[in-house]
Coordinates of C-alpha atoms in Angstrom, one line a residue:
M82 CA 62.9 114.2 40.0
D83 CA 62.5 117.0 37.4
S84 CA 59.2 118.8 36.8
F85 CA 58.6 117.0 33.5
T86 CA 58.9 113.6 35.0
F87 CA 56.6 114.6 37.9
R88 CA 53.9 115.9 35.5
Q89 CA 54.3 112.8 33.4
R90 CA 53.8 110.5 36.4
G91 CA 50.9 112.7 37.6
Q92 CA 49.2 112.4 34.2
A93 CA 49.7 108.6 34.1
L94 CA 48.2 108.3 37.6
K95 CA 45.2 110.4 36.5
E96 CA 44.6 108.3 33.4
K97 CA 44.9 105.1 35.4
T98 CA 42.5 106.3 38.1
R99 CA 40.0 107.2 35.4
A100 CA 40.3 103.8 33.8
R101 CA 39.8 102.1 37.2
L102 CA 36.5 104.0 37.6
V103 CA 35.0 103.4 34.2
D104 CA 36.5 100.1 33.0
R105 CA 36.5 97.0 35.3
H106 CA 38.9 95.2 33.0
S107 CA 41.6 97.8 34.0
W108 CA 41.7 96.0 37.3
K109 CA 42.9 92.8 35.7
L110 CA 46.4 91.8 36.7
P111 CA 48.7 90.7 33.9
K112 CA 49.8 87.1 33.8
Q113 CA 53.3 87.3 34.9
T114 CA 56.2 85.7 33.2
S115 CA 57.5 84.4 36.6
S116 CA 54.7 81.8 36.8
I117 CA 55.5 78.1 36.6
A118 CA 51.9 77.4 35.6
P119 CA 51.1 76.3 32.1
P120 CA 50.6 79.1 29.6
Y121 CA 46.8 78.5 29.5
V122 CA 46.5 78.9 33.3
W123 CA 46.1 82.4 34.6
T124 CA 48.1 83.0 37.7
N125 CA 50.3 85.6 39.4
A126 CA 53.7 85.6 41.1
D127 CA 52.3 85.6 44.6
Q128 CA 51.1 82.0 44.1
D129 CA 54.5 80.8 42.9
P130 CA 57.2 79.1 45.0
V131 CA 59.1 81.7 47.0
P132 CA 62.4 82.6 45.3
E133 CA 65.6 82.1 47.2
D134 CA 66.2 85.9 47.8
K135 CA 62.8 86.1 49.6
R136 CA 63.4 83.2 51.9
T137 CA 64.2 85.4 54.9
W138 CA 62.5 83.6 57.8
S139 CA 65.1 82.1 60.3
S140 CA 64.2 80.0 63.4
W141 CA 64.0 83.3 65.3
A142 CA 61.4 84.6 62.9
F143 CA 59.2 81.6 63.6
I144 CA 59.6 82.1 67.3
G145 CA 58.6 85.7 66.9
Y146 CA 55.7 84.7 64.7
W147 CA 54.3 82.4 67.4
Y148 CA 55.0 85.0 70.1
S149 CA 52.8 87.3 68.0
D150 CA 50.0 84.7 67.7
L151 CA 50.0 83.5 71.3
V152 CA 50.8 86.5 73.5
T153 CA 47.4 88.0 73.0
V154 CA 44.3 89.0 75.0
S155 CA 42.4 85.9 73.9
T156 CA 45.2 83.5 75.0
W157 CA 45.4 85.4 78.3
T158 CA 41.7 84.9 79.0
A159 CA 41.4 81.3 77.7
A160 CA 43.0 79.5 80.6
S161 CA 41.3 81.5 83.3
A162 CA 37.9 81.1 81.6
I163 CA 38.3 77.3 81.9
M164 CA 38.0 77.7 85.7
T165 CA 34.5 79.1 85.3
T166 CA 33.3 75.7 84.1
G167 CA 34.2 74.2 87.5
L168 CA 37.7 72.9 86.9
T169 CA 40.8 73.9 88.9
A170 CA 43.7 76.1 88.0
T171 CA 45.8 73.0 87.7
D172 CA 43.3 71.6 85.3
A173 CA 43.3 74.8 83.3
V174 CA 47.1 74.9 83.0
L175 CA 47.3 71.2 81.9
I176 CA 44.5 71.7 79.4
V177 CA 46.3 74.7 77.8
L178 CA 49.6 72.7 77.7
V179 CA 48.0 69.6 76.1
A180 CA 46.0 71.8 73.6
A181 CA 49.3 73.6 72.7
I182 CA 51.0 70.3 72.0
C183 CA 48.0 69.3 69.9
N184 CA 48.4 72.5 67.9
A185 CA 52.2 72.3 67.7
I186 CA 52.5 68.8 66.2
P187 CA 50.3 69.2 63.1
T188 CA 51.6 72.8 62.7
V189 CA 55.2 71.6 62.4
L190 CA 54.3 68.6 60.2
N191 CA 52.3 70.8 57.8
G192 CA 54.8 73.6 58.0
A193 CA 57.4 71.2 56.5
I194 CA 55.4 71.5 53.2
G195 CA 56.1 75.2 53.0
A196 CA 59.7 74.9 54.3
D197 CA 60.6 72.1 51.8
L198 CA 58.7 73.3 48.7
H199 CA 58.2 77.0 49.4
I200 CA 54.5 76.9 48.3
P201 CA 51.4 78.3 50.1
F202 CA 48.6 76.3 51.5
P203 CA 46.1 76.8 48.6
I204 CA 48.6 75.2 46.2
A205 CA 49.8 72.5 48.6
V206 CA 46.4 71.2 49.3
R207 CA 45.9 70.3 45.7
A208 CA 48.2 67.3 46.1
S209 CA 45.8 65.6 48.6
Y210 CA 42.3 66.9 47.6
G211 CA 42.8 67.2 43.9
Y212 CA 43.1 70.3 41.8
W213 CA 39.5 71.3 41.8
L214 CA 38.3 69.9 45.1
S215 CA 41.1 71.9 46.8
Y216 CA 39.0 75.0 46.2
F217 CA 36.5 73.7 48.9
C218 CA 39.4 73.8 51.4
V219 CA 40.4 77.3 50.2
V220 CA 36.9 78.7 50.4
T221 CA 36.4 77.2 53.8
R222 CA 39.5 78.7 55.2
A223 CA 38.8 82.1 53.5
I224 CA 35.3 82.3 55.1
L225 CA 36.9 81.6 58.6
A226 CA 39.6 84.2 58.0
L227 CA 37.3 86.8 56.7
F228 CA 34.9 86.4 59.7
W229 CA 37.6 86.3 62.4
F230 CA 39.4 89.3 60.9
G231 CA 36.3 91.3 61.5
V232 CA 35.8 90.0 65.0
Q233 CA 39.4 90.5 66.0
S234 CA 39.3 94.0 64.6
A235 CA 36.2 94.9 66.6
N236 CA 37.9 93.6 69.7
G237 CA 40.9 95.8 68.9
G238 CA 38.7 98.8 69.2
T239 CA 38.6 98.2 73.0
C240 CA 42.4 98.9 73.1
V241 CA 41.8 102.2 71.3
T242 CA 39.1 103.1 73.8
A243 CA 41.5 102.6 76.7
I244 CA 44.2 104.7 74.9
L245 CA 42.0 107.6 74.1
T246 CA 40.4 107.6 77.6
A247 CA 43.9 107.8 79.0
I248 CA 44.7 110.9 76.9
W249 CA 41.3 112.5 77.2
P250 CA 39.3 111.2 80.2
S251 CA 36.2 112.8 78.9
Y252 CA 36.2 110.3 76.0
A253 CA 34.8 107.8 78.5
R254 CA 31.7 110.0 78.7
L255 CA 31.3 110.6 74.9
P256 CA 27.5 110.9 74.2
N257 CA 26.0 108.1 72.2
T258 CA 23.9 109.2 69.2
L259 CA 23.5 105.7 67.6
P260 CA 20.3 103.6 68.0
P261 CA 20.4 100.3 69.9
S262 CA 20.1 98.4 66.5
A263 CA 23.5 99.7 65.6
G264 CA 25.1 97.2 67.9
T265 CA 27.6 99.7 69.2
T266 CA 27.9 103.2 70.6
S267 CA 29.4 106.4 69.1
Q268 CA 32.4 105.9 71.3
G269 CA 32.8 102.2 70.2
L270 CA 32.4 103.0 66.5
L271 CA 34.9 105.9 66.7
S272 CA 37.4 103.6 68.5
Y273 CA 36.9 100.9 65.9
F274 CA 37.6 103.4 63.1
V275 CA 40.8 104.6 64.7
Y276 CA 41.9 101.0 65.1
W277 CA 41.1 100.2 61.5
C278 CA 43.1 103.2 60.3
I279 CA 46.2 102.1 62.4
Q280 CA 45.9 98.5 61.2
F281 CA 45.4 99.2 57.5
P282 CA 49.0 100.3 56.6
L283 CA 50.5 97.5 58.6
L284 CA 48.5 95.0 56.5
L285 CA 50.5 96.1 53.4
I286 CA 53.8 94.9 54.8
P287 CA 55.0 92.0 52.5
S288 CA 54.9 88.6 54.1
H289 CA 58.7 88.0 53.9
R290 CA 59.2 91.2 56.0
L291 CA 56.6 90.6 58.7
Q292 CA 59.2 89.2 61.1
Y293 CA 60.2 92.7 61.9
L294 CA 56.7 93.6 63.1
F295 CA 56.6 90.4 65.2
W296 CA 60.0 91.2 66.8
A297 CA 58.8 94.7 67.7
K298 CA 55.8 93.1 69.4
T299 CA 58.1 90.6 71.2
V300 CA 60.3 93.4 72.6
L301 CA 57.4 95.5 73.8
V302 CA 54.8 93.0 75.0
T303 CA 57.2 90.9 77.1
P304 CA 58.1 93.5 79.8
M305 CA 54.6 94.9 79.8
A306 CA 52.8 91.5 80.4
L307 CA 55.3 90.6 83.1
A308 CA 54.9 94.0 84.7
M309 CA 51.1 93.7 84.8
V310 CA 51.2 90.2 86.4
I311 CA 53.9 91.2 89.0
W312 CA 52.1 94.4 89.9
I313 CA 48.7 93.0 90.5
T314 CA 50.2 90.0 92.4
V315 CA 52.2 92.4 94.7
V316 CA 49.1 94.6 95.3
A317 CA 47.0 91.5 96.1
G318 CA 49.7 90.2 98.5
G319 CA 49.9 86.9 96.5
Q320 CA 48.1 85.0 93.9
G321 CA 44.8 85.1 95.7
D322 CA 42.5 82.3 96.9
F323 CA 40.9 81.9 93.5
F324 CA 44.1 80.3 92.2
Y325 CA 43.8 77.5 94.7
A326 CA 40.0 77.0 94.4
P327 CA 39.0 73.3 94.3
A328 CA 37.0 71.8 91.5
T329 CA 33.2 72.0 91.7
V330 CA 32.6 69.0 89.5
A331 CA 33.7 65.4 89.7
G332 CA 33.6 62.0 87.9
S333 CA 32.4 61.8 84.3
T334 CA 31.2 65.3 84.3
R335 CA 34.7 66.5 85.0
A336 CA 36.2 64.2 82.3
W337 CA 33.8 65.5 79.6
L338 CA 34.5 69.1 80.7
W339 CA 38.2 68.4 80.4
L340 CA 37.7 67.2 76.8
S341 CA 35.3 70.0 76.0
N342 CA 37.7 72.7 77.2
L343 CA 40.6 71.0 75.5
T344 CA 38.7 71.1 72.2
S345 CA 37.8 74.7 72.7
V346 CA 41.4 75.8 73.3
T347 CA 42.8 73.6 70.6
G348 CA 40.1 74.6 68.0
G349 CA 40.8 78.3 68.6
Y350 CA 44.1 77.8 66.8
S351 CA 43.1 74.9 64.5
T352 CA 43.3 77.1 61.4
L353 CA 47.0 77.8 62.0
A354 CA 47.8 74.1 61.5
V355 CA 46.5 74.6 58.0
N356 CA 47.7 78.2 57.5
I357 CA 51.3 77.6 58.3
P358 CA 52.7 76.8 54.8
D359 CA 51.7 80.4 53.9
F360 CA 54.5 81.5 56.3
S361 CA 56.9 78.5 56.4
R362 CA 57.4 78.9 52.6
F363 CA 59.6 81.9 53.5
S364 CA 61.9 79.7 55.6
K365 CA 65.6 80.0 55.0
S366 CA 66.2 76.3 55.7
R367 CA 64.1 73.2 56.1
G368 CA 64.8 73.1 59.8
A369 CA 64.0 76.7 60.7
Q370 CA 60.3 76.0 61.3
L371 CA 61.0 73.1 63.7
W372 CA 61.4 75.6 66.5
Q373 CA 57.7 76.0 66.5
L374 CA 57.4 72.6 68.2
P375 CA 58.8 73.6 71.7
F376 CA 57.8 77.3 71.6
I377 CA 54.1 76.9 70.9
P378 CA 53.5 75.0 74.2
I379 CA 55.9 77.3 76.1
F380 CA 54.2 80.6 75.0
K381 CA 50.7 79.3 75.2
T382 CA 51.1 77.8 78.7
L383 CA 53.0 80.8 80.1
V384 CA 50.4 83.3 78.9
G385 CA 47.7 81.1 80.3
V386 CA 49.3 81.0 83.7
F387 CA 49.6 84.8 83.6
G388 CA 45.9 85.0 82.9
I389 CA 45.0 82.7 85.8
I390 CA 47.3 84.6 88.3
S391 CA 46.0 88.0 87.3
A392 CA 42.4 86.9 87.4
S393 CA 42.9 85.4 90.9
A394 CA 44.7 88.5 92.1
S395 CA 42.1 90.9 90.6
K396 CA 39.4 89.2 92.7
K397 CA 41.4 90.1 95.9
V398 CA 42.3 93.6 94.7
Y399 CA 39.0 94.8 93.1
G400 CA 36.5 92.3 94.5
V401 CA 35.7 91.2 90.9
V402 CA 37.4 88.6 88.7
Y403 CA 38.8 90.3 85.6
W404 CA 39.6 87.8 82.9
S405 CA 41.0 90.2 80.4
P406 CA 44.0 92.5 80.9
L407 CA 42.1 95.3 79.3
D408 CA 39.5 95.1 82.1
I409 CA 42.4 95.6 84.6
I410 CA 43.7 98.5 82.5
E411 CA 40.3 100.1 82.7
R412 CA 40.6 100.4 86.4
W413 CA 43.8 102.4 86.1
Q414 CA 42.0 105.5 84.6
D415 CA 41.3 107.3 87.8
S416 CA 44.7 109.0 88.3
P417 CA 47.3 110.7 86.1
G418 CA 49.9 108.0 86.8
G419 CA 47.3 105.3 86.2
R420 CA 46.3 106.9 82.9
A421 CA 49.9 107.0 81.8
A422 CA 50.3 103.3 82.6
A423 CA 47.0 102.6 80.9
F424 CA 48.1 104.4 77.7
F425 CA 51.3 102.5 77.3
A426 CA 49.9 99.1 78.3
A427 CA 46.8 99.5 76.0
S428 CA 49.1 100.7 73.1
I429 CA 51.2 97.6 73.4
W430 CA 48.1 95.3 73.5
L431 CA 46.9 97.2 70.5
L432 CA 50.1 96.2 68.6
A433 CA 49.6 92.6 69.8
Q434 CA 46.0 92.6 68.5
I435 CA 47.0 93.9 65.1
S436 CA 49.9 91.4 64.8
V437 CA 47.7 88.4 65.4
N438 CA 45.1 89.7 63.0
I439 CA 47.6 90.0 60.3
S440 CA 49.3 86.6 60.8
A441 CA 46.2 84.5 61.6
N442 CA 43.6 86.1 59.3
A443 CA 44.7 88.7 56.8
I444 CA 47.5 86.9 55.1
S445 CA 45.5 83.6 55.0
F446 CA 42.5 85.3 53.3
A447 CA 44.9 87.1 50.9
N448 CA 46.5 83.8 49.8
D449 CA 43.0 82.2 49.4
I450 CA 41.5 85.0 47.3
T451 CA 44.7 85.1 45.2
T452 CA 44.2 81.4 44.3
L453 CA 40.5 81.8 43.7
A454 CA 40.8 84.9 41.5
P455 CA 44.4 85.3 40.3
K456 CA 43.3 87.6 37.4
W457 CA 42.1 90.2 39.9
F458 CA 43.9 89.7 43.2
N459 CA 47.4 89.3 44.5
I460 CA 48.5 89.3 48.2
R461 CA 48.4 93.1 48.5
R462 CA 44.9 93.4 47.0
G463 CA 43.8 90.5 49.1
V464 CA 44.6 92.2 52.4
V465 CA 43.0 95.4 51.1
L466 CA 39.8 93.5 50.3
V467 CA 39.7 91.7 53.7
S468 CA 40.1 95.0 55.5
F469 CA 37.0 96.4 53.8
I470 CA 34.8 93.4 53.6
G471 CA 35.8 91.8 56.9
G472 CA 36.3 95.1 58.6
W473 CA 33.2 97.0 57.5
A474 CA 30.8 95.1 55.2
L475 CA 30.3 92.3 57.9
C476 CA 29.6 94.9 60.6
P477 CA 31.6 92.9 63.1
W478 CA 30.5 95.0 66.1
I479 CA 26.9 93.9 65.4
I480 CA 28.0 90.2 65.3
I481 CA 29.7 90.5 68.6
S482 CA 26.9 92.4 70.3
S483 CA 23.9 90.5 69.1
A484 CA 24.6 87.6 66.8
A485 CA 25.2 84.9 69.4
A486 CA 23.9 82.1 67.1
F487 CA 26.2 83.2 64.3
L488 CA 29.1 83.4 66.6
N489 CA 28.4 79.9 67.8
F490 CA 28.2 78.6 64.3
M491 CA 31.5 80.2 63.2
S492 CA 33.2 78.9 66.3
A493 CA 32.1 75.4 65.5
Y494 CA 32.8 75.9 61.8
A495 CA 36.4 75.1 62.7
I496 CA 35.4 71.4 62.6
F497 CA 36.2 71.6 58.9
M498 CA 39.8 72.5 59.6
A499 CA 40.6 69.3 61.5
P500 CA 40.1 66.8 58.6
I501 CA 41.9 69.1 56.3
A502 CA 44.9 69.3 58.6
G503 CA 44.9 65.5 59.2
I504 CA 44.7 64.8 55.4
L505 CA 47.5 67.2 54.7
V506 CA 49.8 65.5 57.3
C507 CA 49.0 62.0 56.1
D508 CA 49.3 62.8 52.4
Y509 CA 52.7 64.6 52.6
W510 CA 54.4 62.5 55.3
I511 CA 52.9 59.0 54.9
V512 CA 51.3 58.5 51.5
K513 CA 53.6 60.5 49.3
R514 CA 56.6 60.5 51.6
R515 CA 57.4 64.2 51.1
R516 CA 57.7 63.7 47.3
Y517 CA 55.6 66.3 45.4
D518 CA 55.8 67.4 41.8
V519 CA 55.5 71.1 42.4
P520 CA 55.0 72.3 38.7
A521 CA 52.1 69.7 38.5
L522 CA 50.4 71.4 41.4
Y523 CA 49.9 74.4 39.1
D524 CA 48.6 72.3 36.2
P525 CA 44.8 71.5 36.1
E526 CA 45.7 68.6 33.7
G527 CA 48.6 67.4 35.7
I528 CA 49.0 64.3 38.0
Y529 CA 47.0 65.9 40.8
R530 CA 43.9 66.2 38.7
Y531 CA 43.1 62.6 39.8
K532 CA 39.6 62.1 38.2
W533 CA 37.6 65.2 37.3
G534 CA 39.9 67.2 39.6
V535 CA 38.8 65.3 42.7
N536 CA 40.7 62.9 44.9
W537 CA 37.8 60.7 46.0
R538 CA 39.8 59.4 49.0
A539 CA 40.0 62.9 50.5
L540 CA 36.4 63.6 49.7
V541 CA 35.1 60.4 51.4
T542 CA 37.4 60.9 54.4
T543 CA 36.2 64.5 54.9
L544 CA 32.5 63.5 54.6
V545 CA 32.8 60.6 57.0
V546 CA 34.5 62.8 59.6
I547 CA 32.2 65.9 59.3
V548 CA 28.7 64.4 58.8
P549 CA 28.4 62.9 62.3
L550 CA 29.3 66.3 63.7
L551 CA 26.6 68.3 61.8
P552 CA 23.7 67.5 64.2
A553 CA 25.7 68.8 67.1
L554 CA 26.7 71.9 65.1
A555 CA 23.1 72.6 64.5
K556 CA 22.3 72.2 68.2
K557 CA 25.1 74.6 69.1
V558 CA 23.5 77.3 66.8
T559 CA 19.9 76.7 67.9
P560 CA 19.9 74.6 71.1
Q561 CA 16.2 75.1 71.7
N562 CA 15.1 73.7 68.4
V563 CA 17.5 70.8 67.8
H564 CA 17.5 67.6 69.9
I565 CA 20.1 65.0 69.5
S566 CA 21.4 62.0 71.4
Q567 CA 23.9 62.4 74.3
G568 CA 26.4 60.3 72.2
L569 CA 26.5 62.9 69.5
V570 CA 26.9 65.7 72.1
N571 CA 29.8 63.9 73.6
L572 CA 31.4 63.3 70.2
F573 CA 31.3 67.0 69.5
T574 CA 33.1 67.8 72.8
F575 CA 36.3 66.4 71.3
N576 CA 35.5 67.2 67.7
W577 CA 39.0 68.5 66.8
L578 CA 40.9 65.5 68.1
Y579 CA 38.3 63.2 66.6
G580 CA 38.5 64.9 63.2
F581 CA 42.2 65.1 63.0
F582 CA 43.1 61.6 64.0
L583 CA 40.2 59.9 62.2
S584 CA 40.9 61.7 59.0
L585 CA 44.6 60.8 59.2
V586 CA 43.9 57.1 59.7
M587 CA 41.1 56.8 57.2
Y588 CA 42.9 58.7 54.5
Y589 CA 45.9 56.4 54.9
A590 CA 43.7 53.3 54.8
L591 CA 42.0 54.4 51.6
N592 CA 45.3 55.2 49.9
Y593 CA 46.8 51.9 51.1
L594 CA 43.9 49.9 49.6
W595 CA 43.4 52.0 46.5
P596 CA 46.6 53.9 45.8
D597 CA 46.9 56.4 43.0
Q598 CA 50.1 55.3 41.4
T599 CA 50.5 58.3 39.1
T600 CA 51.0 60.6 42.1
L601 CA 53.5 58.4 43.9
I602 CA 56.6 59.8 42.2
P603 CA 60.1 58.5 43.0
S604 CA 61.6 61.9 43.9
V605 CA 60.7 65.6 44.5
V606 CA 60.2 67.8 41.4
S607 CA 61.2 71.2 42.6
G608 CA 59.4 74.4 41.6
D609 CA 62.6 76.5 41.8
A610 CA 63.6 78.4 38.7
P611 CA 65.7 81.5 37.9
I612 CA 62.7 83.3 36.5
V613 CA 60.6 83.0 39.7
R614 CA 60.1 86.4 41.4
A615 CA 57.2 86.8 43.8
V616 CA 55.8 88.4 46.9
D617 CA 56.4 92.1 46.4
A618 CA 54.6 92.5 43.0
D619 CA 53.2 95.9 42.3
V620 CA 49.5 96.0 43.2
E621 CA 48.5 98.0 40.1
S622 CA 50.7 96.8 37.3
G623 CA 51.3 93.3 38.7
T624 CA 55.0 93.4 37.8
T625 CA 57.9 92.8 40.1
Q626 CA 60.9 95.1 40.4
D627 CA 63.0 92.8 38.4
E628 CA 60.5 92.9 35.5
K629 CA 60.3 96.6 35.6
K630 CA 64.1 96.9 35.4
R631 CA 64.1 94.4 32.5
D632 CA 61.5 96.5 30.6
E633 CA 63.5 99.7 31.2
V634 CA 66.6 98.1 29.6
T635 CA 64.7 96.7 26.6
A636 CA 63.1 100.1 26.1
E637 CA 66.5 101.7 26.0
L638 CA 67.5 99.2 23.3
G639 CA 64.5 100.1 21.3
I640 CA 62.9 96.7 21.4
A641 CA 60.3 97.2 24.1
S642 CA 56.7 96.4 23.1
A643 CA 54.0 98.9 23.3
K644 CA 52.4 99.3 26.7
E645 CA 49.0 100.9 27.5
G646 CA 48.2 102.4 30.8
G647 CA 51.4 101.2 32.4
D648 CA 50.2 97.5 32.3
I649 CA 51.8 94.7 30.4
S650 CA 49.7 91.8 29.1
I651 CA 51.8 88.7 28.6
T652 CA 50.3 85.5 27.1

């Protein structure tokens, strides 16, 4: 690069930075020519069907994706935590297995939408809910993703604390200068900031290249997790008595606890049954995503068993039950060799935490905000926004430390995901028999407008499913102020299963009795087109590499149109 070109680019960057600071319209993304939406609809390439050259996810990529999502600290602790309710280790393992199957089936069924049509969830949901009502689903998922991104990031700070303490033992005694109202300590806030700085550049990896991050996690986490379980079991001289402890409950109480724990473990991953088209749209083939079906139960159950074994062995070794692997790592900080082991183990758990936050929360929010505000956001801008809003504006460390009622509400807020997942499955597989008109999904006046942009069948189904659960949701948030019947309490204990299956059956019944003939098309209308290029669009100019090359060629021919500030406005 010669000095003239360098100065020219520096000047252009300076002018663009000045425009960003003084003119909000300079942030607007141009409507890209790759869009299959009608000319009067503003969209950008990240919403379009994935072009063939970006369909890079093989069956191994999906296996790596679920390894990333399930081999985590939260999955490790979920099974062993079940035992604190009075159930046995056998109960806990069976609950995790059944919950994993409940997660896997709708995930694979909804994943077919992305694998077949290569469209993300915010676009796919328009076929069942209607063009405008679909925004309710998009906003609902965006709120969940934003909230849990912050919470998962705050938990990731714990990994950083273990890493820094292993390097500098005095870090464990870092003086706290923050008031109690801050919800954290100076050490905790510094660890969180370091975690955020490590996570931020990884958020910018394009979705079709994330499988490399997932494989890095797979290669590193597997031996580390096995080593931790084997080590603590050997030191304990076996699994410990805790592993064989009998149940402390019986009869109907045990049955309701079974359902309650099943719902809790299933609901923790309920959003992924909805999110999955965001990733399966990058599938190389229609069958690649089917490998999710066996590996979700395998990974989830094995990690749950690891958690139970380590918790039981920790009671024998330390005299205290440690549910989290990070609690065990903390006990290694009293010797040089222990600190070395703590450093490597905590670093790998840090990678695991970042990976699941990207796959489960950041990409989901980015897809949602891109659909809600395509003039201003694409995928890359979306992950930047969630990193600041979810990571800092929400102050997640305060939520974790003091907002118990808010945490309870957001945990139960997942009840909205069950009917969405059920309706998606029913609409694609049963009602429309896998026949969607993809270009019509991008047209507010197309066949998926229904009436006023609302499919009343989906609306009625969602209301019928959710309304009976609202009293129990209120009780979960403020148990002292809300009093409801035991029947409603019992209904809430299996709310995800209730919501998914009732919505599926009811939506089918309404469509059987009052079908919308205009949406029942005889064959699939594909969204594939030679002009479609998406996913790695430039965050500032909004143009893809292909468009840039095309413009350079036309400029050389002397027929390029005038461009201001490096942006192209296409109407």
